[in-house]
Every structure is written in structure tokens, then in C-alpha cells.
Amino acid sequence: MKTETERLNTCLPLVVAWYDRVRRPLPWRQEPTPYHVWLSEIMLQQTRIEAVIPYYQRFLAQYPTVAALAQAEDERLMKLWEGLGYYSRARNLKKAAVQIMEQYGGHLPQQAAALKKLPGIGDYTAGAIASIAYGQPEPAVDGNVLRVLARLLASEEDIALTGTKARFTALLRQCYPSGREAALLTEGIMELGETICIPNGEAKCAACPLQAHCLAHETDTVARYPVKSPPKERRPEQRTVLLLRHDGRYAIRKREGKGLLAGLWEFPNVLGRLSPAEAAAWAEAQGLTVTACAPCPPGKHIFTHVEWHMEAFLLDCAGEGGPFLWKSPAEISGEYSVPTAFRFCMKLINGKALRD
């Protein structure tokens, strides 16, 4: 039987040739500059390709270069990112852009080790930039790559463990090409995992260029791999959202600069489930006079490690005040970055039920 290295030396050129024939014409592949590769890879973290495309295009239209990104206004940057989630990605993009301008003359460094010193760039993103944009023989190992390798090698190792990822990365590095083939291989393995060796549903082995060399396919055990320990259960968190309204304007506030959704705008909310009387009392404690309080349809939002279960109340107020900004629904939608967690509130304040 072939060793793992021998199997990879046989299979990796097949991935390159396959990808060169079938790759999808995604926007960032049209001109894979270091900046374009970096931006696309950051946006694609935890986000579907279909969702990323319009964000990527709008972002590049606003910030076409590293220099433009380094000078971005924070509020505008967050507004452009609104709905994409994981907002720390956008903040780190700007921090890294500033650092690139100061230390590298506006050009991303070529070596993965230097790339990893930039905010928001870890092993995977550094490998992607180094190989795709610069042709460096540097693997970029994500969940798709781990799944392909686990099936190809029929590996019993838990891909959720950092040690498994490190071993697969080292194994790939021994066999990695350079130049154009490095770029094709990095994108090719990812493409294989996204379109053929898929995570959910039945793998499309008949269309796989590695079918004849895949140990899992050979032993009819594709569904067994990859081995992955289950993630920790998300912690449920009950919150009450207060839609404070006066004369068609609603109260919003900026979240603190650290923690979940840091620096974004939100509708006032508190931990726990409040009764209508408690909700009104909370608003009165902010210096407001409540004239009416009515329950609204609830909302739910799932983060990586926590899920919010949100009750909501509409509270009409006799005037504006408190530690809030008061804005119309159009102003909130157009000018302020409100996280997806509060999208149900945006629907409420734009809905007929709250205008009557």
C-alpha cells in the first residue's frame, strides 16, 4: 500500500488539472491580487459564497486598494459589513491595512510567517494569500481540505483537534508545488470539498478526480469520514428588547467597544425576560415617560457559542431623551450598522403594525 506522502504526490496533480478545467468564475478569481485574495478569504470565513459575492463587490467599489481601506471611516466600514456577521473581521481588516501601509508600503508580504503577524490573519488565510496570490508552496487547510484528506487517507484522526490540522498541513507541505500550480492546488482542494466531497449529503464520488485513489471510496466508507468530535452546545440567553418610540423615531445606542457585536448599534435591550410593567419601569429609569407598552413578535438569533431568545416591547414615549440616539427607520437602515441579531426589530419598526 502507498504511504500517505506517495498517495498525495499522485493525487495533488490530479486536483490541479481538474480545477483548471472546472473552476467556477467567482469574482475574486478574475484578478487574484494579494488584496483581492485577502479580502475574499476573510469574507468567506463562516459565510456562504453566494452571500459573500455582493458584499465583496460593494466593498471593493468603496475600498479598491489597501490604502483606501486603511483610511476607511469606522461607521462606513461597519455599515458596509452589516449582515455579514463576525464584525471583528471588518475591524481587523482595517487594522491590518493600516499596518500594511506603515510597514510594507501598501503591499501584503509574500511569506506566510509575515502575513500571520497581521491582525485577523491566521494559518489558513496566510496560506491562501501566500499560495494563491504569490505562488508560494504553502498549504491553506480549512474544513473542506481536512474532509478531503480524511476521506482520501481514510484517517481516523479527529479533525476538530488542532493536532490533526497541524499534521495534515505538514503532510501537504512536503508535497506542495510552487508557482501557478500552488494557486491552482489551494483553490482546487477547497473547490473539491465545496462541490464534490461535500460535508452534508452524499459525496459525489462519481465526479471526483481522486475516486480511483481514495481509500474511503475503495472501502465504501466515505460516510464514516471525517471523524469529528461534536461542538460544545450553545448557551441559551434570554433578552428583552425595548423599541422606544416617539413621533416616528426610535431609540438606538452604540454597544461597548469590546465583546460580542462590539461598537455596533442596537435597540436597547436587557438580559432576562421582562413583563410589560418591568419594561416600562426600565424605560422610565432612563428618564423617559412611557405612555403605552405593547408586546411584539419575538426574535431569535444564533451565534457561534450562544443563542439569543428575544422578547420585544413597543413603548411609546412622551418625548425623546435618555442615553440614546433617536432616529427614523429610514435613518437607521441607511446610516447605522445594526447587527443581524436585531433584523427582526428592523422589520417591526418598518412594518404597518408599528406605524398605526
mmCIF file of C-alpha atoms in Angstrom:
data_model
loop_
_atom_site.group_PDB
_atom_site.id
_atom_site.type_symbol
_atom_site.label_atom_id
_atom_site.label_comp_id
_atom_site.label_asym_id
_atom_site.label_seq_id
_atom_site.Cartn_x
_atom_site.Cartn_y
_atom_site.Cartn_z
ATOM 1 C CA MET A 1 0.000 0.000 0.000
ATOM 2 C CA LYS A 2 1.181 3.526 -0.773
ATOM 3 C CA THR A 3 2.364 5.756 2.020
ATOM 4 C CA GLU A 4 0.391 8.960 2.692
ATOM 5 C CA THR A 5 3.086 11.029 1.018
ATOM 6 C CA GLU A 6 3.113 8.788 -2.059
ATOM 7 C CA ARG A 7 -0.671 8.973 -2.286
ATOM 8 C CA LEU A 8 -0.609 12.759 -2.095
ATOM 9 C CA ASN A 9 2.163 13.000 -4.700
ATOM 10 C CA THR A 10 -0.114 11.042 -7.029
ATOM 11 C CA CYS A 11 -3.318 12.901 -6.198
ATOM 12 C CA LEU A 12 -2.368 16.564 -5.905
ATOM 13 C CA PRO A 13 -1.513 16.986 -9.622
ATOM 14 C CA LEU A 14 -4.913 15.444 -10.413
ATOM 15 C CA VAL A 15 -6.607 18.125 -8.293
ATOM 16 C CA VAL A 16 -4.678 20.844 -10.127
ATOM 17 C CA ALA A 17 -5.680 19.525 -13.545
ATOM 18 C CA TRP A 18 -9.316 19.037 -12.501
ATOM 19 C CA TYR A 19 -9.641 22.514 -11.013
ATOM 20 C CA ASP A 20 -8.047 24.139 -14.047
ATOM 21 C CA ARG A 21 -10.865 22.632 -16.133
ATOM 22 C CA VAL A 22 -13.934 23.152 -13.941
ATOM 23 C CA ARG A 23 -13.333 26.125 -11.631
ATOM 24 C CA ARG A 24 -16.261 28.443 -11.068
ATOM 25 C CA PRO A 25 -15.828 32.039 -12.311
ATOM 26 C CA LEU A 26 -16.069 33.711 -8.903
ATOM 27 C CA PRO A 27 -15.292 37.463 -8.761
ATOM 28 C CA TRP A 28 -12.110 37.179 -6.703
ATOM 29 C CA ARG A 29 -10.715 34.605 -9.121
ATOM 30 C CA GLN A 30 -10.838 37.029 -12.056
ATOM 31 C CA GLU A 31 -7.934 39.082 -10.714
ATOM 32 C CA PRO A 32 -6.346 37.238 -7.748
ATOM 33 C CA THR A 33 -4.202 40.075 -6.428
ATOM 34 C CA PRO A 34 -2.984 39.755 -2.826
ATOM 35 C CA TYR A 35 -5.580 42.322 -1.702
ATOM 36 C CA HIS A 36 -8.425 40.555 -3.507
ATOM 37 C CA VAL A 37 -7.430 37.144 -2.165
ATOM 38 C CA TRP A 38 -7.091 38.507 1.375
ATOM 39 C CA LEU A 39 -10.454 40.280 1.305
ATOM 40 C CA SER A 40 -12.310 37.312 -0.192
ATOM 41 C CA GLU A 41 -10.820 34.798 2.227
ATOM 42 C CA ILE A 42 -11.726 36.943 5.237
ATOM 43 C CA MET A 43 -15.275 37.387 3.964
ATOM 44 C CA LEU A 44 -15.654 33.675 3.207
ATOM 45 C CA GLN A 45 -14.902 32.659 6.796
ATOM 46 C CA GLN A 46 -18.106 31.138 8.211
ATOM 47 C CA THR A 47 -20.079 32.584 5.272
ATOM 48 C CA ARG A 48 -21.557 31.049 2.111
ATOM 49 C CA ILE A 49 -20.068 32.019 -1.248
ATOM 50 C CA GLU A 50 -23.448 33.194 -2.565
ATOM 51 C CA ALA A 51 -23.839 35.584 0.352
ATOM 52 C CA VAL A 52 -20.290 36.939 0.039
ATOM 53 C CA ILE A 53 -20.334 37.901 -3.660
ATOM 54 C CA PRO A 54 -22.436 41.112 -3.391
ATOM 55 C CA TYR A 55 -20.589 42.187 -0.231
ATOM 56 C CA TYR A 56 -17.243 41.642 -1.929
ATOM 57 C CA GLN A 57 -18.265 43.699 -4.943
ATOM 58 C CA ARG A 58 -19.658 46.584 -2.861
ATOM 59 C CA PHE A 59 -16.621 46.549 -0.589
ATOM 60 C CA LEU A 60 -14.160 46.768 -3.477
ATOM 61 C CA ALA A 61 -16.150 49.563 -5.060
ATOM 62 C CA GLN A 62 -15.797 51.552 -1.833
ATOM 63 C CA TYR A 63 -12.269 50.455 -0.907
ATOM 64 C CA PRO A 64 -10.444 49.378 -4.091
ATOM 65 C CA THR A 65 -6.975 49.367 -2.506
ATOM 66 C CA VAL A 66 -5.247 48.683 0.779
ATOM 67 C CA ALA A 67 -4.612 52.418 1.080
ATOM 68 C CA ALA A 68 -8.320 53.199 0.749
ATOM 69 C CA LEU A 69 -9.193 50.581 3.359
ATOM 70 C CA ALA A 70 -6.614 51.954 5.774
ATOM 71 C CA GLN A 71 -8.350 55.328 5.612
ATOM 72 C CA ALA A 72 -11.885 53.953 5.967
ATOM 73 C CA GLU A 73 -14.252 55.620 8.405
ATOM 74 C CA ASP A 74 -15.266 53.094 11.036
ATOM 75 C CA GLU A 75 -19.013 53.766 10.759
ATOM 76 C CA ARG A 76 -18.963 53.416 6.982
ATOM 77 C CA LEU A 77 -16.896 50.249 7.204
ATOM 78 C CA MET A 78 -19.318 48.659 9.676
ATOM 79 C CA LYS A 79 -22.305 49.691 7.571
ATOM 80 C CA LEU A 80 -20.801 48.006 4.503
ATOM 81 C CA TRP A 81 -20.259 44.852 6.565
ATOM 82 C CA GLU A 82 -23.777 44.894 8.029
ATOM 83 C CA GLY A 83 -25.462 41.497 7.731
ATOM 84 C CA LEU A 84 -22.253 39.599 7.009
ATOM 85 C CA GLY A 85 -21.663 38.860 10.686
ATOM 86 C CA TYR A 86 -18.479 38.264 12.682
ATOM 87 C CA TYR A 87 -17.809 42.003 12.676
ATOM 88 C CA SER A 88 -14.363 41.651 14.207
ATOM 89 C CA ARG A 89 -13.302 40.551 10.707
ATOM 90 C CA ALA A 90 -14.001 44.031 9.349
ATOM 91 C CA ARG A 91 -12.240 45.751 12.238
ATOM 92 C CA ASN A 92 -9.186 43.538 11.759
ATOM 93 C CA LEU A 93 -9.166 44.222 8.020
ATOM 94 C CA LYS A 94 -8.751 47.927 8.686
ATOM 95 C CA LYS A 95 -6.160 47.384 11.438
ATOM 96 C CA ALA A 96 -4.154 45.145 9.117
ATOM 97 C CA ALA A 97 -4.469 47.631 6.241
ATOM 98 C CA VAL A 98 -3.013 50.382 8.423
ATOM 99 C CA GLN A 99 -0.157 48.068 9.407
ATOM 100 C CA ILE A 100 0.470 47.091 5.772
ATOM 101 C CA MET A 101 0.694 50.757 4.804
ATOM 102 C CA GLU A 102 3.063 51.551 7.663
ATOM 103 C CA GLN A 103 5.334 48.504 7.490
ATOM 104 C CA TYR A 104 5.104 47.179 3.922
ATOM 105 C CA GLY A 105 4.455 50.223 1.758
ATOM 106 C CA GLY A 106 0.894 49.157 0.994
ATOM 107 C CA HIS A 107 1.809 45.666 -0.279
ATOM 108 C CA LEU A 108 0.901 42.480 1.596
ATOM 109 C CA PRO A 109 4.017 40.464 2.478
ATOM 110 C CA GLN A 110 4.640 37.299 0.470
ATOM 111 C CA GLN A 111 5.651 34.898 3.225
ATOM 112 C CA ALA A 112 3.057 33.185 5.410
ATOM 113 C CA ALA A 113 5.063 33.858 8.570
ATOM 114 C CA ALA A 114 4.899 37.625 7.954
ATOM 115 C CA LEU A 115 1.241 37.507 6.943
ATOM 116 C CA LYS A 116 0.322 35.799 10.214
ATOM 117 C CA LYS A 117 1.627 38.804 12.146
ATOM 118 C CA LEU A 118 -1.164 40.937 10.704
ATOM 119 C CA PRO A 119 -4.449 41.299 12.651
ATOM 120 C CA GLY A 120 -7.083 38.744 11.690
ATOM 121 C CA ILE A 121 -4.780 36.552 9.585
ATOM 122 C CA GLY A 122 -4.225 33.034 10.865
ATOM 123 C CA ASP A 123 -2.631 29.925 9.394
ATOM 124 C CA TYR A 124 -5.337 29.297 6.805
ATOM 125 C CA THR A 125 -5.642 32.836 5.457
ATOM 126 C CA ALA A 126 -1.870 33.274 5.387
ATOM 127 C CA GLY A 127 -1.516 30.057 3.405
ATOM 128 C CA ALA A 128 -4.251 31.108 0.986
ATOM 129 C CA ILE A 129 -2.686 34.512 0.275
ATOM 130 C CA ALA A 130 0.842 33.126 0.021
ATOM 131 C CA SER A 131 -0.080 30.331 -2.387
ATOM 132 C CA ILE A 132 -2.895 31.883 -4.463
ATOM 133 C CA ALA A 133 -1.510 35.402 -4.838
ATOM 134 C CA TYR A 134 2.224 34.720 -4.654
ATOM 135 C CA GLY A 135 2.645 31.093 -5.747
ATOM 136 C CA GLN A 136 4.347 30.089 -2.514
ATOM 137 C CA PRO A 137 4.357 26.325 -1.696
ATOM 138 C CA GLU A 138 2.174 26.947 1.343
ATOM 139 C CA PRO A 139 -0.982 24.916 2.172
ATOM 140 C CA ALA A 140 -4.210 26.545 3.333
ATOM 141 C CA VAL A 141 -6.050 23.976 5.412
ATOM 142 C CA ASP A 142 -9.701 24.576 6.285
ATOM 143 C CA GLY A 143 -12.644 22.270 6.926
ATOM 144 C CA ASN A 144 -13.016 21.429 3.249
ATOM 145 C CA VAL A 145 -9.379 20.411 2.940
ATOM 146 C CA LEU A 146 -9.499 18.381 6.157
ATOM 147 C CA ARG A 147 -12.557 16.499 4.906
ATOM 148 C CA VAL A 148 -10.982 15.698 1.525
ATOM 149 C CA LEU A 149 -7.764 14.466 3.136
ATOM 150 C CA ALA A 150 -9.570 12.463 5.825
ATOM 151 C CA ARG A 151 -11.528 10.585 3.155
ATOM 152 C CA LEU A 152 -8.629 10.234 0.754
ATOM 153 C CA LEU A 153 -6.465 8.716 3.504
ATOM 154 C CA ALA A 154 -9.311 7.052 5.463
ATOM 155 C CA SER A 155 -7.940 8.811 8.517
ATOM 156 C CA GLU A 156 -9.420 8.058 11.933
ATOM 157 C CA GLU A 157 -7.963 11.264 13.386
ATOM 158 C CA ASP A 158 -10.384 13.800 14.842
ATOM 159 C CA ILE A 159 -10.323 16.815 12.510
ATOM 160 C CA ALA A 160 -11.654 19.037 15.308
ATOM 161 C CA LEU A 161 -8.288 18.715 17.072
ATOM 162 C CA THR A 162 -5.561 21.252 16.325
ATOM 163 C CA GLY A 163 -3.008 18.439 16.212
ATOM 164 C CA THR A 164 -4.810 16.801 13.295
ATOM 165 C CA LYS A 165 -4.873 20.040 11.333
ATOM 166 C CA ALA A 166 -1.180 20.606 12.056
ATOM 167 C CA ARG A 167 -0.264 17.092 10.889
ATOM 168 C CA PHE A 168 -2.279 17.364 7.660
ATOM 169 C CA THR A 169 -0.746 20.778 6.979
ATOM 170 C CA ALA A 170 2.776 19.408 7.457
ATOM 171 C CA LEU A 171 1.933 16.423 5.257
ATOM 172 C CA LEU A 172 0.681 18.665 2.462
ATOM 173 C CA ARG A 173 3.667 20.991 2.749
ATOM 174 C CA GLN A 174 6.001 18.099 1.888
ATOM 175 C CA CYS A 175 4.239 17.694 -1.472
ATOM 176 C CA TYR A 176 3.167 21.230 -2.351
ATOM 177 C CA PRO A 177 4.126 22.716 -5.717
ATOM 178 C CA SER A 178 5.023 26.359 -6.297
ATOM 179 C CA GLY A 179 4.060 28.997 -8.822
ATOM 180 C CA ARG A 180 0.770 28.765 -10.693
ATOM 181 C CA GLU A 181 0.247 25.167 -9.572
ATOM 182 C CA ALA A 182 0.357 26.246 -5.923
ATOM 183 C CA ALA A 183 -2.514 28.651 -6.559
ATOM 184 C CA LEU A 184 -4.497 26.052 -8.505
ATOM 185 C CA LEU A 185 -3.945 23.409 -5.848
ATOM 186 C CA THR A 186 -5.024 25.607 -2.921
ATOM 187 C CA GLU A 187 -8.224 26.652 -4.654
ATOM 188 C CA GLY A 188 -8.694 23.219 -6.169
ATOM 189 C CA ILE A 189 -8.772 21.311 -2.883
ATOM 190 C CA MET A 190 -11.213 23.842 -1.473
ATOM 191 C CA GLU A 191 -13.371 23.604 -4.598
ATOM 192 C CA LEU A 192 -13.335 19.815 -4.341
ATOM 193 C CA GLY A 193 -14.580 19.996 -0.765
ATOM 194 C CA GLU A 194 -17.230 22.605 -1.576
ATOM 195 C CA THR A 195 -18.711 20.948 -4.663
ATOM 196 C CA ILE A 196 -17.809 17.222 -4.730
ATOM 197 C CA CYS A 197 -16.568 15.903 -1.389
ATOM 198 C CA ILE A 198 -19.348 17.778 0.391
ATOM 199 C CA PRO A 199 -19.969 17.877 4.157
ATOM 200 C CA ASN A 200 -23.732 17.352 4.191
ATOM 201 C CA GLY A 201 -25.458 14.874 1.943
ATOM 202 C CA GLU A 202 -23.910 12.181 -0.187
ATOM 203 C CA ALA A 203 -20.462 12.841 -1.636
ATOM 204 C CA LYS A 204 -20.416 12.995 -5.440
ATOM 205 C CA CYS A 205 -17.720 10.367 -5.818
ATOM 206 C CA ALA A 206 -18.535 9.615 -9.463
ATOM 207 C CA ALA A 207 -17.406 13.135 -10.398
ATOM 208 C CA CYS A 208 -14.322 13.169 -8.175
ATOM 209 C CA PRO A 209 -10.893 13.239 -9.842
ATOM 210 C CA LEU A 210 -9.478 11.295 -6.876
ATOM 211 C CA GLN A 211 -12.013 8.479 -6.882
ATOM 212 C CA ALA A 212 -9.523 5.818 -8.016
ATOM 213 C CA HIS A 213 -7.079 6.755 -5.246
ATOM 214 C CA CYS A 214 -9.466 7.410 -2.333
ATOM 215 C CA LEU A 215 -9.235 4.851 0.453
ATOM 216 C CA ALA A 216 -12.667 5.737 1.829
ATOM 217 C CA HIS A 217 -14.247 5.194 -1.585
ATOM 218 C CA GLU A 218 -12.290 1.994 -2.083
ATOM 219 C CA THR A 219 -13.620 0.559 1.204
ATOM 220 C CA ASP A 220 -17.130 2.043 0.777
ATOM 221 C CA THR A 221 -16.738 4.065 3.986
ATOM 222 C CA VAL A 222 -16.997 7.628 2.680
ATOM 223 C CA ALA A 223 -19.852 8.428 5.079
ATOM 224 C CA ARG A 224 -17.647 7.403 8.003
ATOM 225 C CA TYR A 225 -15.192 10.236 7.405
ATOM 226 C CA PRO A 226 -14.146 12.691 8.567
ATOM 227 C CA VAL A 227 -14.115 11.782 12.247
ATOM 228 C CA LYS A 228 -15.094 14.889 14.169
ATOM 229 C CA SER A 229 -15.986 15.370 17.804
ATOM 230 C CA PRO A 230 -19.242 17.299 18.339
ATOM 231 C CA PRO A 231 -19.039 21.026 19.101
ATOM 232 C CA LYS A 232 -19.941 22.388 22.504
ATOM 233 C CA GLU A 233 -23.618 23.152 22.943
ATOM 234 C CA ARG A 234 -24.577 26.794 22.542
ATOM 235 C CA ARG A 235 -25.600 28.631 25.679
ATOM 236 C CA PRO A 236 -29.183 29.995 25.502
ATOM 237 C CA GLU A 237 -29.620 33.590 26.645
ATOM 238 C CA GLN A 238 -32.942 35.293 27.236
ATOM 239 C CA ARG A 239 -33.115 39.011 26.402
ATOM 240 C CA THR A 240 -35.806 41.661 26.258
ATOM 241 C CA VAL A 241 -35.617 44.291 23.501
ATOM 242 C CA LEU A 242 -37.298 47.657 24.059
ATOM 243 C CA LEU A 243 -38.414 49.541 20.967
ATOM 244 C CA LEU A 244 -38.706 53.057 22.364
ATOM 245 C CA ARG A 245 -40.709 55.298 20.012
ATOM 246 C CA HIS A 246 -41.550 58.967 19.911
ATOM 247 C CA ASP A 247 -43.112 60.715 16.935
ATOM 248 C CA GLY A 248 -41.957 58.030 14.487
ATOM 249 C CA ARG A 249 -38.370 57.964 15.750
ATOM 250 C CA TYR A 250 -36.774 55.092 17.638
ATOM 251 C CA ALA A 251 -34.056 54.939 20.270
ATOM 252 C CA ILE A 252 -30.775 53.229 19.394
ATOM 253 C CA ARG A 253 -27.478 53.028 21.230
ATOM 254 C CA LYS A 254 -23.922 52.007 20.461
ATOM 255 C CA ARG A 255 -22.594 48.838 22.052
ATOM 256 C CA GLU A 256 -19.369 48.894 24.025
ATOM 257 C CA GLY A 257 -16.058 48.650 22.190
ATOM 258 C CA LYS A 258 -15.318 45.129 23.419
ATOM 259 C CA GLY A 259 -17.132 41.815 23.393
ATOM 260 C CA LEU A 260 -19.947 40.464 21.221
ATOM 261 C CA LEU A 261 -21.030 42.881 18.454
ATOM 262 C CA ALA A 262 -18.601 45.478 19.789
ATOM 263 C CA GLY A 263 -19.056 49.027 18.527
ATOM 264 C CA LEU A 264 -22.260 48.323 16.578
ATOM 265 C CA TRP A 265 -25.664 49.978 17.004
ATOM 266 C CA GLU A 266 -28.555 48.218 18.692
ATOM 267 C CA PHE A 267 -32.014 48.731 20.059
ATOM 268 C CA PRO A 268 -31.968 48.970 23.869
ATOM 269 C CA ASN A 269 -32.134 45.513 25.419
ATOM 270 C CA VAL A 270 -31.533 43.832 28.765
ATOM 271 C CA LEU A 271 -30.782 40.351 29.992
ATOM 272 C CA GLY A 272 -33.775 38.325 31.129
ATOM 273 C CA ARG A 273 -37.478 38.321 30.292
ATOM 274 C CA LEU A 274 -39.296 41.442 31.451
ATOM 275 C CA SER A 275 -43.026 41.858 31.929
ATOM 276 C CA PRO A 276 -44.730 44.857 30.299
ATOM 277 C CA ALA A 277 -44.657 46.680 33.634
ATOM 278 C CA GLU A 278 -40.951 45.914 34.094
ATOM 279 C CA ALA A 279 -40.184 47.060 30.558
ATOM 280 C CA ALA A 280 -41.968 50.366 31.166
ATOM 281 C CA ALA A 281 -40.182 50.784 34.501
ATOM 282 C CA TRP A 282 -36.809 50.225 32.808
ATOM 283 C CA ALA A 283 -37.571 52.945 30.252
ATOM 284 C CA GLU A 284 -38.739 55.320 32.982
ATOM 285 C CA ALA A 285 -35.447 54.718 34.794
ATOM 286 C CA GLN A 286 -33.690 56.078 31.689
ATOM 287 C CA GLY A 287 -35.549 59.377 32.131
ATOM 288 C CA LEU A 288 -38.400 58.657 29.710
ATOM 289 C CA THR A 289 -42.159 58.912 30.216
ATOM 290 C CA VAL A 290 -43.937 55.858 28.808
ATOM 291 C CA THR A 291 -47.474 56.400 27.510
ATOM 292 C CA ALA A 292 -48.100 52.892 26.144
ATOM 293 C CA CYS A 293 -46.431 49.478 26.133
ATOM 294 C CA ALA A 294 -47.365 46.621 23.819
ATOM 295 C CA PRO A 295 -45.748 43.223 23.173
ATOM 296 C CA CYS A 296 -44.256 42.500 19.735
ATOM 297 C CA PRO A 297 -43.442 39.230 17.967
ATOM 298 C CA PRO A 298 -40.265 37.672 19.434
ATOM 299 C CA GLY A 299 -36.946 37.053 17.717
ATOM 300 C CA LYS A 300 -34.113 34.557 17.863
ATOM 301 C CA HIS A 301 -30.502 34.741 16.738
ATOM 302 C CA ILE A 302 -27.788 32.082 16.818
ATOM 303 C CA PHE A 303 -24.148 32.994 17.372
ATOM 304 C CA THR A 304 -21.287 30.500 17.448
ATOM 305 C CA HIS A 305 -21.409 29.830 21.186
ATOM 306 C CA VAL A 306 -24.634 31.479 22.331
ATOM 307 C CA GLU A 307 -28.170 31.908 21.071
ATOM 308 C CA TRP A 308 -30.389 34.849 21.936
ATOM 309 C CA HIS A 309 -34.086 34.341 22.592
ATOM 310 C CA MET A 310 -35.586 37.817 22.440
ATOM 311 C CA GLU A 311 -38.910 39.143 23.647
ATOM 312 C CA ALA A 312 -39.771 42.623 22.392
ATOM 313 C CA PHE A 313 -41.976 45.511 23.503
ATOM 314 C CA LEU A 314 -43.010 48.668 21.717
ATOM 315 C CA LEU A 315 -43.017 51.543 24.181
ATOM 316 C CA ASP A 316 -44.456 54.884 23.122
ATOM 317 C CA CYS A 317 -42.741 57.738 24.919
ATOM 318 C CA ALA A 318 -43.888 61.301 25.611
ATOM 319 C CA GLY A 319 -40.557 62.655 24.426
ATOM 320 C CA GLU A 320 -37.009 61.811 23.493
ATOM 321 C CA GLY A 321 -34.132 61.558 25.936
ATOM 322 C CA GLY A 322 -32.019 59.111 27.848
ATOM 323 C CA PRO A 323 -28.624 57.780 26.731
ATOM 324 C CA PHE A 324 -29.862 57.154 23.184
ATOM 325 C CA LEU A 325 -29.940 58.486 19.656
ATOM 326 C CA TRP A 326 -33.443 58.892 18.242
ATOM 327 C CA LYS A 327 -33.697 58.175 14.545
ATOM 328 C CA SER A 328 -36.320 57.315 11.946
ATOM 329 C CA PRO A 329 -36.441 53.790 10.495
ATOM 330 C CA ALA A 330 -35.035 55.149 7.212
ATOM 331 C CA GLU A 331 -32.110 56.788 9.016
ATOM 332 C CA ILE A 332 -31.371 53.645 10.998
ATOM 333 C CA SER A 333 -31.473 51.487 7.867
ATOM 334 C CA GLY A 334 -29.393 53.846 5.794
ATOM 335 C CA GLU A 335 -26.762 55.176 8.173
ATOM 336 C CA TYR A 336 -26.228 52.869 11.146
ATOM 337 C CA SER A 337 -24.749 49.378 11.295
ATOM 338 C CA VAL A 338 -27.313 47.266 13.128
ATOM 339 C CA PRO A 339 -26.358 43.582 13.581
ATOM 340 C CA THR A 340 -28.399 40.804 12.015
ATOM 341 C CA ALA A 341 -29.485 39.787 15.528
ATOM 342 C CA PHE A 342 -31.791 42.830 15.504
ATOM 343 C CA ARG A 343 -33.083 42.347 11.973
ATOM 344 C CA PHE A 344 -36.448 41.266 13.353
ATOM 345 C CA CYS A 345 -36.633 44.667 15.071
ATOM 346 C CA MET A 346 -35.944 46.444 11.794
ATOM 347 C CA LYS A 347 -38.821 44.530 10.255
ATOM 348 C CA LEU A 348 -41.026 45.515 13.182
ATOM 349 C CA ILE A 349 -40.269 49.235 13.033
ATOM 350 C CA ASN A 350 -40.748 49.242 9.255
ATOM 351 C CA GLY A 351 -43.967 47.215 9.491
ATOM 352 C CA LYS A 352 -47.512 48.548 9.377
ATOM 353 C CA ALA A 353 -48.229 47.153 12.835
ATOM 354 C CA LEU A 354 -45.872 49.693 14.407
ATOM 355 C CA ARG A 355 -46.935 52.652 12.252
ATOM 356 C CA ASP A 356 -50.617 52.607 13.180
#
